[in-house]
PDB file of C-alpha atoms and ligand atoms in Angstrom:
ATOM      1  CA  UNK P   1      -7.984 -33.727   0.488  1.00  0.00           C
ATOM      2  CA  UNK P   2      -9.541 -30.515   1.442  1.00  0.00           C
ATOM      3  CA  UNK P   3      -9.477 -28.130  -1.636  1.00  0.00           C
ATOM      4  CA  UNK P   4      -8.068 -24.705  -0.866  1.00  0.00           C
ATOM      5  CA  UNK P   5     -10.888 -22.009  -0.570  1.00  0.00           C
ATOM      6  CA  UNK P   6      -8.793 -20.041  -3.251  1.00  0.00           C
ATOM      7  CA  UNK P   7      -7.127 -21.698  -5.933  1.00  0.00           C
ATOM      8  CA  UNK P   8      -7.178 -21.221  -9.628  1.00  0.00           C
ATOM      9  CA  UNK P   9     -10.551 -23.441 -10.158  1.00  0.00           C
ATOM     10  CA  UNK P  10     -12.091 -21.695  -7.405  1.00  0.00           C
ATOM     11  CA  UNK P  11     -15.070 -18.855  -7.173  1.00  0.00           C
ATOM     12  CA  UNK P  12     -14.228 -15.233  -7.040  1.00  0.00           C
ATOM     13  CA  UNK P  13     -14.617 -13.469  -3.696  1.00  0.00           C
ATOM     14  CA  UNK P  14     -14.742  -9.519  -2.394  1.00  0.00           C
ATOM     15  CA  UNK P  15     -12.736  -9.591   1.365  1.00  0.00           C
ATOM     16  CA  UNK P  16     -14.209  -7.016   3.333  1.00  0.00           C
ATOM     17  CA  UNK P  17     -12.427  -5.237   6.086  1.00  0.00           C
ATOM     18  CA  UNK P  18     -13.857  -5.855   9.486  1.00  0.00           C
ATOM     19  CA  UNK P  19     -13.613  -4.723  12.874  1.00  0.00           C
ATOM     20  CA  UNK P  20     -15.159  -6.372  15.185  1.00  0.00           C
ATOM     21  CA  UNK P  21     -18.140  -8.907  15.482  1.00  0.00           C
ATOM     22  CA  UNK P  22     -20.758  -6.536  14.839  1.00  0.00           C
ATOM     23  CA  UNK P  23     -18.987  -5.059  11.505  1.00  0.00           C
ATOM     24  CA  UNK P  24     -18.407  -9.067  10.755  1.00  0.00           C
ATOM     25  CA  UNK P  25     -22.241  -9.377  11.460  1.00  0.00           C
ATOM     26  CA  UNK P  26     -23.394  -7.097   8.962  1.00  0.00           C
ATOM     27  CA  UNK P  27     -21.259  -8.733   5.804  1.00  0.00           C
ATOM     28  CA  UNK P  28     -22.046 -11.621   6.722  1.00  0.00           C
ATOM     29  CA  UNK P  29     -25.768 -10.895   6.649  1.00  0.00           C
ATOM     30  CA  UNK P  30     -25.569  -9.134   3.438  1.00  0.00           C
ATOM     31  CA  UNK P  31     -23.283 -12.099   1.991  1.00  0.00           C
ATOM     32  CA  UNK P  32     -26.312 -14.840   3.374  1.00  0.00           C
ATOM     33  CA  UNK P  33     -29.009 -12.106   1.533  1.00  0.00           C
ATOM     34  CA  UNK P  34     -26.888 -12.315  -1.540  1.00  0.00           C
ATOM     35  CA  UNK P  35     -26.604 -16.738  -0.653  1.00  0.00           C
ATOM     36  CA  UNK P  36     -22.447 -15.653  -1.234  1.00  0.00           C
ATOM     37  CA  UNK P  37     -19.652 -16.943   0.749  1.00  0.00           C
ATOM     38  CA  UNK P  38     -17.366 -13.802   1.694  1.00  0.00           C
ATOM     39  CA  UNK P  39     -13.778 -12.934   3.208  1.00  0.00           C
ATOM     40  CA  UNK P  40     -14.057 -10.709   6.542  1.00  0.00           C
ATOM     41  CA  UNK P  41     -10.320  -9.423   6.697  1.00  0.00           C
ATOM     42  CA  UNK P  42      -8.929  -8.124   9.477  1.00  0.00           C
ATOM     43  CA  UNK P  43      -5.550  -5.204   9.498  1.00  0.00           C
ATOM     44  CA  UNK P  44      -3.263  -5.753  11.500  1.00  0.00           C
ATOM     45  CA  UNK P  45      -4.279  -2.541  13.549  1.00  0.00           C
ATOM     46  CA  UNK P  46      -7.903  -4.407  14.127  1.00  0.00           C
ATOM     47  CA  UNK P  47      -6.250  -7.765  14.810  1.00  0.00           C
ATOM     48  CA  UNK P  48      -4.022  -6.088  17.410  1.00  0.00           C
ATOM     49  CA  UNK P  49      -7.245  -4.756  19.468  1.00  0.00           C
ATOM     50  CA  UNK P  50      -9.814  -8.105  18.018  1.00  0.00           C
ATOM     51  CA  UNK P  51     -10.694 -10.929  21.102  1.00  0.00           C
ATOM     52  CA  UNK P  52      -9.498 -13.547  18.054  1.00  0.00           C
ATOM     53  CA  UNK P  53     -10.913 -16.300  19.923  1.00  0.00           C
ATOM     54  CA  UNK P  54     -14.262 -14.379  20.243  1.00  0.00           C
ATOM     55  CA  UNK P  55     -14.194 -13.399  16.634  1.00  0.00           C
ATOM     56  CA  UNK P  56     -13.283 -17.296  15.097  1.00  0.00           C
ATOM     57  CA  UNK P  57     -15.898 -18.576  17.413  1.00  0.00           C
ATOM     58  CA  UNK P  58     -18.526 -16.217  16.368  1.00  0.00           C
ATOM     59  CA  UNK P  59     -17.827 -16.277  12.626  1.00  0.00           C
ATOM     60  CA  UNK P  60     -17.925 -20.718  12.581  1.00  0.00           C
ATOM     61  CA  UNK P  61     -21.412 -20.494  14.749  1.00  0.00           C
ATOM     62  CA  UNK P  62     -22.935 -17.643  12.647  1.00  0.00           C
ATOM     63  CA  UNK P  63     -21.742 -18.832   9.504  1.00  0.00           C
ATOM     64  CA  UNK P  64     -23.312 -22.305   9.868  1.00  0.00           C
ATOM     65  CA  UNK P  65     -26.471 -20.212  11.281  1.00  0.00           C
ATOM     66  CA  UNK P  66     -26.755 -18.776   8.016  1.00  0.00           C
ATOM     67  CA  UNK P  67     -25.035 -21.748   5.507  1.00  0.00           C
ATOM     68  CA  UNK P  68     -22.594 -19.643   4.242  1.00  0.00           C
ATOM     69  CA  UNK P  69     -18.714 -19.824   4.258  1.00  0.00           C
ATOM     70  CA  UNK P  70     -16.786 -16.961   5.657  1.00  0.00           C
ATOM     71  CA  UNK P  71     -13.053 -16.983   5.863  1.00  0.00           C
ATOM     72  CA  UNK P  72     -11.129 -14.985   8.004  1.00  0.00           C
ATOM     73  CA  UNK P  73      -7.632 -13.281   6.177  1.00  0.00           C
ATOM     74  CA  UNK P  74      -4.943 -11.259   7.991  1.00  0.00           C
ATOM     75  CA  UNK P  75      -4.834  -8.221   5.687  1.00  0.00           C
ATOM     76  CA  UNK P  76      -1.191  -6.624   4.892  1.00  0.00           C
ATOM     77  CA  UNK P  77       0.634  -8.129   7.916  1.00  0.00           C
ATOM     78  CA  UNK P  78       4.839  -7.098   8.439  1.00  0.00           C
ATOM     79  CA  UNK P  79       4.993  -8.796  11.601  1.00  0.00           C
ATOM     80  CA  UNK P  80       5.939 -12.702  12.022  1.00  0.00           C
ATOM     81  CA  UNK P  81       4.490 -13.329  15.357  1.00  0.00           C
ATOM     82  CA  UNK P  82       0.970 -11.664  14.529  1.00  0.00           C
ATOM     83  CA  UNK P  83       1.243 -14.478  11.422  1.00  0.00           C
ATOM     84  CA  UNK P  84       2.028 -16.830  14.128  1.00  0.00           C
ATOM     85  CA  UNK P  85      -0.888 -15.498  15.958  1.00  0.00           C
ATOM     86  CA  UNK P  86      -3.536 -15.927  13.175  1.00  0.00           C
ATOM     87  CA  UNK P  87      -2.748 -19.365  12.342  1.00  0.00           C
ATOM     88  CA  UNK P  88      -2.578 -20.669  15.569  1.00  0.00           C
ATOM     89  CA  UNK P  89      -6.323 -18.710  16.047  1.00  0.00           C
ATOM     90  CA  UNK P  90      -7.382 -20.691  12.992  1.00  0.00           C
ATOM     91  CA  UNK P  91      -7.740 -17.702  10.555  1.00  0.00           C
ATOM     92  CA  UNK P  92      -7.731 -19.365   6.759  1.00  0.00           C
ATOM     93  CA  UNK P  93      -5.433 -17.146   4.811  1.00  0.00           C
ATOM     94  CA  UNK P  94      -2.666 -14.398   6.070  1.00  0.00           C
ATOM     95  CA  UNK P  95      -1.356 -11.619   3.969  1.00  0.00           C
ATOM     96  CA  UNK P  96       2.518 -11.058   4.152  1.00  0.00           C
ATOM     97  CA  UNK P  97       3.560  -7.984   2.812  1.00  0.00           C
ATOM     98  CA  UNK P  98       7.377  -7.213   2.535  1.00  0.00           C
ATOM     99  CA  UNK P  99       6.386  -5.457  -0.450  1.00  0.00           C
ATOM    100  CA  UNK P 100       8.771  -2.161   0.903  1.00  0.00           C
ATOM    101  CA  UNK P 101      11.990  -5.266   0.807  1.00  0.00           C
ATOM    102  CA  UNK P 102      13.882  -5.908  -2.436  1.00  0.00           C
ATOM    103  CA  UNK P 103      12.105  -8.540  -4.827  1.00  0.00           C
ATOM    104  CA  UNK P 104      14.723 -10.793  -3.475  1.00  0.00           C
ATOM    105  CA  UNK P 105      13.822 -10.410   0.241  1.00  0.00           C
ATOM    106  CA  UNK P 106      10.543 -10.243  -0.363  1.00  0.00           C
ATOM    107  CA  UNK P 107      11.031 -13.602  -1.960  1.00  0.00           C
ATOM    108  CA  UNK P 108      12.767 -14.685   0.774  1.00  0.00           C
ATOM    109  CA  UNK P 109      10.109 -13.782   3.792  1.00  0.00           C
ATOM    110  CA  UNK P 110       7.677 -14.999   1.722  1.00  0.00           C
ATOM    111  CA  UNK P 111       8.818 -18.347   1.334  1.00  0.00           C
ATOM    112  CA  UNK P 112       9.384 -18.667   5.127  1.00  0.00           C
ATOM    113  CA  UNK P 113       6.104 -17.477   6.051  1.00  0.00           C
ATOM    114  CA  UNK P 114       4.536 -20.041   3.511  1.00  0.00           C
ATOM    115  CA  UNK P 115       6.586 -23.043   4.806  1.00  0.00           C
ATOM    116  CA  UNK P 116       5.083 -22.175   8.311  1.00  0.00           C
ATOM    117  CA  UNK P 117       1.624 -21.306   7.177  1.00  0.00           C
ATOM    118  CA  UNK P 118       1.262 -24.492   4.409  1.00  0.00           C
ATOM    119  CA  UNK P 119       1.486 -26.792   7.527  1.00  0.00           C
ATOM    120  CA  UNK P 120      -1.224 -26.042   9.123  1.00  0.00           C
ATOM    121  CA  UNK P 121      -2.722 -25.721   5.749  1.00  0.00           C
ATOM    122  CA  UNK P 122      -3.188 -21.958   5.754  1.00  0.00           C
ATOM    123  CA  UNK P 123      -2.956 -19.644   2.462  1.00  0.00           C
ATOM    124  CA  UNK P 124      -0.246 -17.377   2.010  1.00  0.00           C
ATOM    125  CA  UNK P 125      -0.959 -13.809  -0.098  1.00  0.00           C
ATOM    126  CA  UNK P 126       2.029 -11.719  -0.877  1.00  0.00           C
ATOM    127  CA  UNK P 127       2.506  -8.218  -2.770  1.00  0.00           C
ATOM    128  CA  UNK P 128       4.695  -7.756  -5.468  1.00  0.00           C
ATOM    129  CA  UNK P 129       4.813  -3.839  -6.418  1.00  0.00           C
ATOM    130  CA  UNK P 130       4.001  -1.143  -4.060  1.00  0.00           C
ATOM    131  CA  UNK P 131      -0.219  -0.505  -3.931  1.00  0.00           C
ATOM    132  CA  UNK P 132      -0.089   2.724  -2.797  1.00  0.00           C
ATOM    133  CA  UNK P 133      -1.964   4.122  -0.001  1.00  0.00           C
ATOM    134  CA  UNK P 134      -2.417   2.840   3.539  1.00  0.00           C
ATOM    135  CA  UNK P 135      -4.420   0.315   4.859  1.00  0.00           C
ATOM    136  CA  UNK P 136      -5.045   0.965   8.319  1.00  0.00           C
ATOM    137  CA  UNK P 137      -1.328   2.068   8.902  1.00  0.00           C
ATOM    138  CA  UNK P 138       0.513  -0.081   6.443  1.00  0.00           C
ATOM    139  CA  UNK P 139       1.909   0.779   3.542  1.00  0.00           C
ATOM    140  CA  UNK P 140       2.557   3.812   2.102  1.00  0.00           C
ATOM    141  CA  UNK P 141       1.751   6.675  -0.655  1.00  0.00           C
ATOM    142  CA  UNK P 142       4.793   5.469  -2.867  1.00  0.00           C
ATOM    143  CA  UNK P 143       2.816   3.665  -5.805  1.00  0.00           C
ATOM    144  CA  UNK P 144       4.873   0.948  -8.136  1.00  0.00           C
ATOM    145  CA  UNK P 145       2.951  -0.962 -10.709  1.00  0.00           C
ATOM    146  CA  UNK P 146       3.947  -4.605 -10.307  1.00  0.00           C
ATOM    147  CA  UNK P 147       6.967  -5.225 -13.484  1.00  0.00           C
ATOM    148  CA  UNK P 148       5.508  -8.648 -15.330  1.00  0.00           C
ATOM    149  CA  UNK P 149       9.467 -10.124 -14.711  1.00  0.00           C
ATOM    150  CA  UNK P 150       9.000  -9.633 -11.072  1.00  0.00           C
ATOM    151  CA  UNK P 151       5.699 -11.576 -11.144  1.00  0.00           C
ATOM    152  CA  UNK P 152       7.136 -14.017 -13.124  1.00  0.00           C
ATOM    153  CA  UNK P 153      10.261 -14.473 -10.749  1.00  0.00           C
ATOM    154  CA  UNK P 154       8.181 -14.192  -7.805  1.00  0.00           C
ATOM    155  CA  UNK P 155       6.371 -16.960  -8.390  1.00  0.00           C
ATOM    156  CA  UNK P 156       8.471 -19.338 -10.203  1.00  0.00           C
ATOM    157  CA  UNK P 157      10.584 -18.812  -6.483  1.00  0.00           C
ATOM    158  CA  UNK P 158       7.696 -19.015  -4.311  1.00  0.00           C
ATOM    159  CA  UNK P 159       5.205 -21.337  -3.017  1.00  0.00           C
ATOM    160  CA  UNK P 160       2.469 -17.967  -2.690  1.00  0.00           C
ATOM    161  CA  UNK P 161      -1.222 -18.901  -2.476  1.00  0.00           C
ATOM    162  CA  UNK P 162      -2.307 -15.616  -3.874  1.00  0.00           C
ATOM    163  CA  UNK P 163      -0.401 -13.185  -5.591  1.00  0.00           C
ATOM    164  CA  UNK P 164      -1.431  -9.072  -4.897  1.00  0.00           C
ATOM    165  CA  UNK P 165       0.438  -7.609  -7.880  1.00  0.00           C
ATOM    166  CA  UNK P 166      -0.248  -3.790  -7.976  1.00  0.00           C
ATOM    167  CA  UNK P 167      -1.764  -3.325 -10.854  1.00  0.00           C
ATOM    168  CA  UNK P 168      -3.075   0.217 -10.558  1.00  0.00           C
ATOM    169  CA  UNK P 169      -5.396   0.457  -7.995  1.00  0.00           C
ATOM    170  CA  UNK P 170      -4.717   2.240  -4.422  1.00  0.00           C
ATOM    171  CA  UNK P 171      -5.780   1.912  -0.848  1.00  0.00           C
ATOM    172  CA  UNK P 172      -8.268   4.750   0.388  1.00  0.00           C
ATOM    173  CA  UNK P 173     -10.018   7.193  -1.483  1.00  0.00           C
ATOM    174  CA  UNK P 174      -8.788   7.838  -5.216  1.00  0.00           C
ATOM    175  CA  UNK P 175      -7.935  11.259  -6.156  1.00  0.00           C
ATOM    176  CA  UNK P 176      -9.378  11.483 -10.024  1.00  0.00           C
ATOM    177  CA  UNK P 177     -10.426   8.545 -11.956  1.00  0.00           C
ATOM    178  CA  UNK P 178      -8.034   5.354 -10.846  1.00  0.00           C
ATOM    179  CA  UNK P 179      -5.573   4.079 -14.247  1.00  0.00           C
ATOM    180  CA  UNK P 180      -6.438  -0.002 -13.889  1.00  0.00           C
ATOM    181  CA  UNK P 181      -3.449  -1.976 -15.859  1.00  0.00           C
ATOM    182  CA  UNK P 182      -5.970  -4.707 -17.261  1.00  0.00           C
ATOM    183  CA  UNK P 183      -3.071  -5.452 -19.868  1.00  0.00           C
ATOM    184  CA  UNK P 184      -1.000  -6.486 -16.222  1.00  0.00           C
ATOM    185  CA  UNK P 185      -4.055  -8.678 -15.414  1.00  0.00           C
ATOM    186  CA  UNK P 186      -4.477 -10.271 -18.248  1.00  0.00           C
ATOM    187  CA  UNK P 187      -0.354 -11.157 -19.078  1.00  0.00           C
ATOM    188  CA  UNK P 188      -0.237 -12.080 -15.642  1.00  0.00           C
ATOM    189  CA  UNK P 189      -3.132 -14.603 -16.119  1.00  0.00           C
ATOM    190  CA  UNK P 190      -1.044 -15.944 -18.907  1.00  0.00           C
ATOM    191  CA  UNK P 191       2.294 -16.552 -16.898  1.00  0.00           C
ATOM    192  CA  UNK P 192       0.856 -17.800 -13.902  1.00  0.00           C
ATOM    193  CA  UNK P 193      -2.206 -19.577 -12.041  1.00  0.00           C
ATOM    194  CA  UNK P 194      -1.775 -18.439  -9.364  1.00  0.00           C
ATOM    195  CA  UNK P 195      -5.002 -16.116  -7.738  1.00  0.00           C
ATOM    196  CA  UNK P 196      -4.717 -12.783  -8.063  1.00  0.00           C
ATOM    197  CA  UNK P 197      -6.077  -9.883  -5.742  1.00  0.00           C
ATOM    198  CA  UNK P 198      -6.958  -6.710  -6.172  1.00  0.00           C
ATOM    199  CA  UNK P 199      -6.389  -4.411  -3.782  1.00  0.00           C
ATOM    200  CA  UNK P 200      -8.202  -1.286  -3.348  1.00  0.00           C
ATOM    201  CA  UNK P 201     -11.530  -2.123  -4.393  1.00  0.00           C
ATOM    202  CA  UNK P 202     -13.151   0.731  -2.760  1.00  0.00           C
ATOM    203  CA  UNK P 203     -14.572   4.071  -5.273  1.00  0.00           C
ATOM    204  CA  UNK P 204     -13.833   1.630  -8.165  1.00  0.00           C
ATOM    205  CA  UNK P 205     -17.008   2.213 -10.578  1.00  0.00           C
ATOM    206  CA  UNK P 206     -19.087  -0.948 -11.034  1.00  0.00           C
ATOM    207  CA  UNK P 207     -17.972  -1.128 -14.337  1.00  0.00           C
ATOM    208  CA  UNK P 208     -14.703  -1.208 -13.675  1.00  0.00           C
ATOM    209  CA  UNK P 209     -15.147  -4.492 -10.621  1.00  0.00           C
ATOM    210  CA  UNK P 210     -17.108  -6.117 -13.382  1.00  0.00           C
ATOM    211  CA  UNK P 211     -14.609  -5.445 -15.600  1.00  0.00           C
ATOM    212  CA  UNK P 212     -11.785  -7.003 -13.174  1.00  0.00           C
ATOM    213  CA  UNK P 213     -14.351  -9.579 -12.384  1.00  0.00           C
ATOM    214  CA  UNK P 214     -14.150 -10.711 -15.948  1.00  0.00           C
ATOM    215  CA  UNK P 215     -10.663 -11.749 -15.457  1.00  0.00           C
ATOM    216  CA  UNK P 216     -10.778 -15.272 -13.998  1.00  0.00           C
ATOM    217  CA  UNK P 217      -7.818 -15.690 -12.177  1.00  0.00           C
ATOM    218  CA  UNK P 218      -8.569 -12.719 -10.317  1.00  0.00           C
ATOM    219  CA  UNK P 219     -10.242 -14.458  -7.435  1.00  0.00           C
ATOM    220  CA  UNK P 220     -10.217 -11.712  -4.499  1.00  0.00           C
ATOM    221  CA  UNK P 221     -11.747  -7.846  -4.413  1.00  0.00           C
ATOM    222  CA  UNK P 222     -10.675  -6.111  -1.262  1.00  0.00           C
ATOM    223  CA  UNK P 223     -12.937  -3.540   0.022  1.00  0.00           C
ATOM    224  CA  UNK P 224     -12.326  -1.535   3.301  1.00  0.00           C
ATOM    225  CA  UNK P 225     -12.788   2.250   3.011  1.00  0.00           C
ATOM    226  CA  UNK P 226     -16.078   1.531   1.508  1.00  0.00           C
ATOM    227  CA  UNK P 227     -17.048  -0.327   4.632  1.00  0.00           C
ATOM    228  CA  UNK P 228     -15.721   2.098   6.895  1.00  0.00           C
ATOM    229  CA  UNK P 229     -17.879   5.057   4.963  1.00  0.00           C
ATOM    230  CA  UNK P 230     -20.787   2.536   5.554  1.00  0.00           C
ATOM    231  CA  UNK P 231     -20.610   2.209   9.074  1.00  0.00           C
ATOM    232  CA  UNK P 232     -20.609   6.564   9.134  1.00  0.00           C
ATOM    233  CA  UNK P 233     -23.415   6.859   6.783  1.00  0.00           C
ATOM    234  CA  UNK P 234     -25.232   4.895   9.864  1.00  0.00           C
ATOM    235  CA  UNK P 235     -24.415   6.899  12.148  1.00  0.00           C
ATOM    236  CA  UNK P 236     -24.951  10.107   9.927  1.00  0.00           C
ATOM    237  CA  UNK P 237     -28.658   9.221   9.413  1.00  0.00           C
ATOM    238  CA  UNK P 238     -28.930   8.306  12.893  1.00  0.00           C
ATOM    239  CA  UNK P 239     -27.578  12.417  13.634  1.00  0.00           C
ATOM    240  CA  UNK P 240     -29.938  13.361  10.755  1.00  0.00           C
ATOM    241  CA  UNK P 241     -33.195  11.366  12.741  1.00  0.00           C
ATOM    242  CA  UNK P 242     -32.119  12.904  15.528  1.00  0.00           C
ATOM    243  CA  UNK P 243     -31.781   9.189  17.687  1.00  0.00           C
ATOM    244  CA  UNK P 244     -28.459  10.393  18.700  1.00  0.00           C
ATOM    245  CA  UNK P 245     -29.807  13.559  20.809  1.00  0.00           C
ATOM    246  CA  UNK P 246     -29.027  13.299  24.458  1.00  0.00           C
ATOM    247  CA  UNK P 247     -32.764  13.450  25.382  1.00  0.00           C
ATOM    248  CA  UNK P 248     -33.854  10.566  22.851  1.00  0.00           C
ATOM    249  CA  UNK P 249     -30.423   8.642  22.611  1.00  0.00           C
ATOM    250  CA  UNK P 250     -31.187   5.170  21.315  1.00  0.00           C
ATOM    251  CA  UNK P 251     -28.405   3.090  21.187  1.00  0.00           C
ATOM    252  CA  UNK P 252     -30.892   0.028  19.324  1.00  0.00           C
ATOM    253  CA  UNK P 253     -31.994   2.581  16.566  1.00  0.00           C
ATOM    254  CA  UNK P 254     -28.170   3.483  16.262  1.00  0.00           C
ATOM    255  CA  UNK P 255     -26.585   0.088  15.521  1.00  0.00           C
ATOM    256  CA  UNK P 256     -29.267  -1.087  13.409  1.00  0.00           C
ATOM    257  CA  UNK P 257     -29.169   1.344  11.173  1.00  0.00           C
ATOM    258  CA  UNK P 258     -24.739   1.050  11.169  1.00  0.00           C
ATOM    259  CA  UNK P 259     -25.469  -2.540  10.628  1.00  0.00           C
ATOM    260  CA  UNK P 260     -28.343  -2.572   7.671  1.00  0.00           C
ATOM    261  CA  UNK P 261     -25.744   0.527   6.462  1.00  0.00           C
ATOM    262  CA  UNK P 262     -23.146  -2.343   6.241  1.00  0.00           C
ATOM    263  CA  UNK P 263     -25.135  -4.859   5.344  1.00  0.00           C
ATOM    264  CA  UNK P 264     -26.655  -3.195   2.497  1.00  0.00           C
ATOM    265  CA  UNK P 265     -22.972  -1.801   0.976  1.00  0.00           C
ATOM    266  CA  UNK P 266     -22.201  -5.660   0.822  1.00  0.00           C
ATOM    267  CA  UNK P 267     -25.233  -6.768  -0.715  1.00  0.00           C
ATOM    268  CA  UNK P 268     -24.466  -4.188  -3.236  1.00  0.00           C
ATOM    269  CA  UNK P 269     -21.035  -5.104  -3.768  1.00  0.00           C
ATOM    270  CA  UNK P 270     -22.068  -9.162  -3.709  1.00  0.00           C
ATOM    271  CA  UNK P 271     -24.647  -8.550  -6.637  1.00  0.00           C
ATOM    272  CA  UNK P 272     -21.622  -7.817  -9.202  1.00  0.00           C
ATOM    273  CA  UNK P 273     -20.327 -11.233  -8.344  1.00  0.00           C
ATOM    274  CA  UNK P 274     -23.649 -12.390  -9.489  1.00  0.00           C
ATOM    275  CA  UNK P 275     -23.692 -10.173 -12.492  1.00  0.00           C
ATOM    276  CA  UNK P 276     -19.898 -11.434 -13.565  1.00  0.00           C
ATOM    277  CA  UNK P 277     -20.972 -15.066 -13.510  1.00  0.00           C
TER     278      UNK P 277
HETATM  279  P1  13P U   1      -9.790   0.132   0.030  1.00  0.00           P
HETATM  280  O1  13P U   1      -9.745   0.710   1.398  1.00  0.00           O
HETATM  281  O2  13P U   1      -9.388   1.114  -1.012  1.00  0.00           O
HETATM  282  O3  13P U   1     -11.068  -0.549  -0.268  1.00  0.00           O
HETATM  283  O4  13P U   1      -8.652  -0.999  -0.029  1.00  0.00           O
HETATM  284  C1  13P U   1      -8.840  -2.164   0.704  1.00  0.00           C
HETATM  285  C2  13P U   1      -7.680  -3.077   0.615  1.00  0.00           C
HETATM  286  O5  13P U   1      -7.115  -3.272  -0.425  1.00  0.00           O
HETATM  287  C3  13P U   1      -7.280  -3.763   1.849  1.00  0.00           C
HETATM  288  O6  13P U   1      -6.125  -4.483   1.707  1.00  0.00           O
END
């Protein structure tokens, strides 16, 4: 049988945030720079407007085109049928978050959306705590470290893949130097198995992902402002180069230098994984 691509014996990943094909493009160049297999996530905002097909068929051809793996994860999903949606489009892993229900409900959804998902052998993440911030609409500014007897009832009651226990960091930009629970990480390695991810991975120091890299059972970095800010610094030095003007617009010029933007943030981001070996 087919190992999960995240389980406790597993390598660590960073998920990136993606788009479209040509934000999926540029990771995946910088991951087959860095020789790294890599997580392109999608919100549920980008899946909504994403040709799925278009994307899953790009991502198997390029991947093999550059012999990496790159897995394709619904990112903090509320909705069922978009669930539904991913699985049946092949994605590998879905994120449920019913994070903003009572431990007990979120329990509950969990547990359905991993009986449906486990058949067709896809991974289930679920939050426990509230990581504050929004991703891409969802969530919200209310922050609540995850409590270790949650964790530990959360997953003695669920079948969860990977477990996204707040555990100090936020979505978006941090206001002030971000307050990273490693104590949480490293009691919550000690009560469970069970892959942990860290949300919020953008305008975290390097010290502090190599840091959270040291802790093995944290097998997933999520990064998506950062990529976001990457794609603008393209098109700022494009404004500053002046290919943007109306009289020497160069569309080319523009999206290569988004792309080696992108492409170079990842590279950046893929070293530490290298560094935290
Ligand atoms: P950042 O936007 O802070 O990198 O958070 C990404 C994230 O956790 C997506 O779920």
């Amino acid at each position: 049988m087919m190992e999960p691509y995240i389980s406790q014996n597993s390598k660590q990943f960073f998920a990136f945030n993606v788009w479209s094909i040509e934000a999926a493009k540029a990771v995946m160049d910088g991951a087959a720079r860095m020789e790294c297999d890599v997580i392109l996530q999608t919100s549920m905002k980008a899946f909504k407007q994403l040709d799925k097909e278009e994307i899953r068929t790009f991502v198997n051809r390029y991947m093999e085109r550059k012999k990496i793996h790159a897995y394709l994860h619904l990112d903090h999903c509320r909705e069922v049928d978009f669930i539904k949606e991913a699985i049946n489009y092949g994605w590998d892993s879905v994120m449920i978050d019913a994070s903003d229900k009572t431990l007990n409900d979120n329990i509950q959804i969990t547990n359905d959306i991993c009986k449906m998902a486990h058949k067709q052998k896809i991974l289930v993440e679920a939050e426990v705590g509230r990581i504050p911030g929004s991703e891409d609409g969802v969530g919200g500014t209310e922050a609540g470290i995850a409590r270790i007897e949650d964790i530990k009832c959360f997953v003695r009651n669920t079948n969860v893949d990977i477990l996204a226990a707040a555990v100090g960091t936020a979505h978006g930009f941090y206001k002030g130097m971000p307050r990273i629970h490693y104590d949480l990480i490293e009691r919550i390695s000690r009560i469970t198995a069970i892959p942990l991810a860290v949300h919020g991975g953008s305008g975290l120091t390097e010290e502090m992902l190599l840091k959270i890299l040291s802790y093995k059972n944290v097998k997933k970095i999520n990064v998506s402002t950062e990529v976001k800010l990457a794609y603008r610094q393209g098109i700022e030095e494009c404004i500053q180069k002046e290919c943007t003007d109306r009289g020497a617009f160069d569309p080319l010029e523009v999206e290569r230098r988004i792309h080696d933007s992108v492409e170079y943030m990842t590279v950046n981001k893929l070293k530490l994984l290298k560094r935290a070996e």
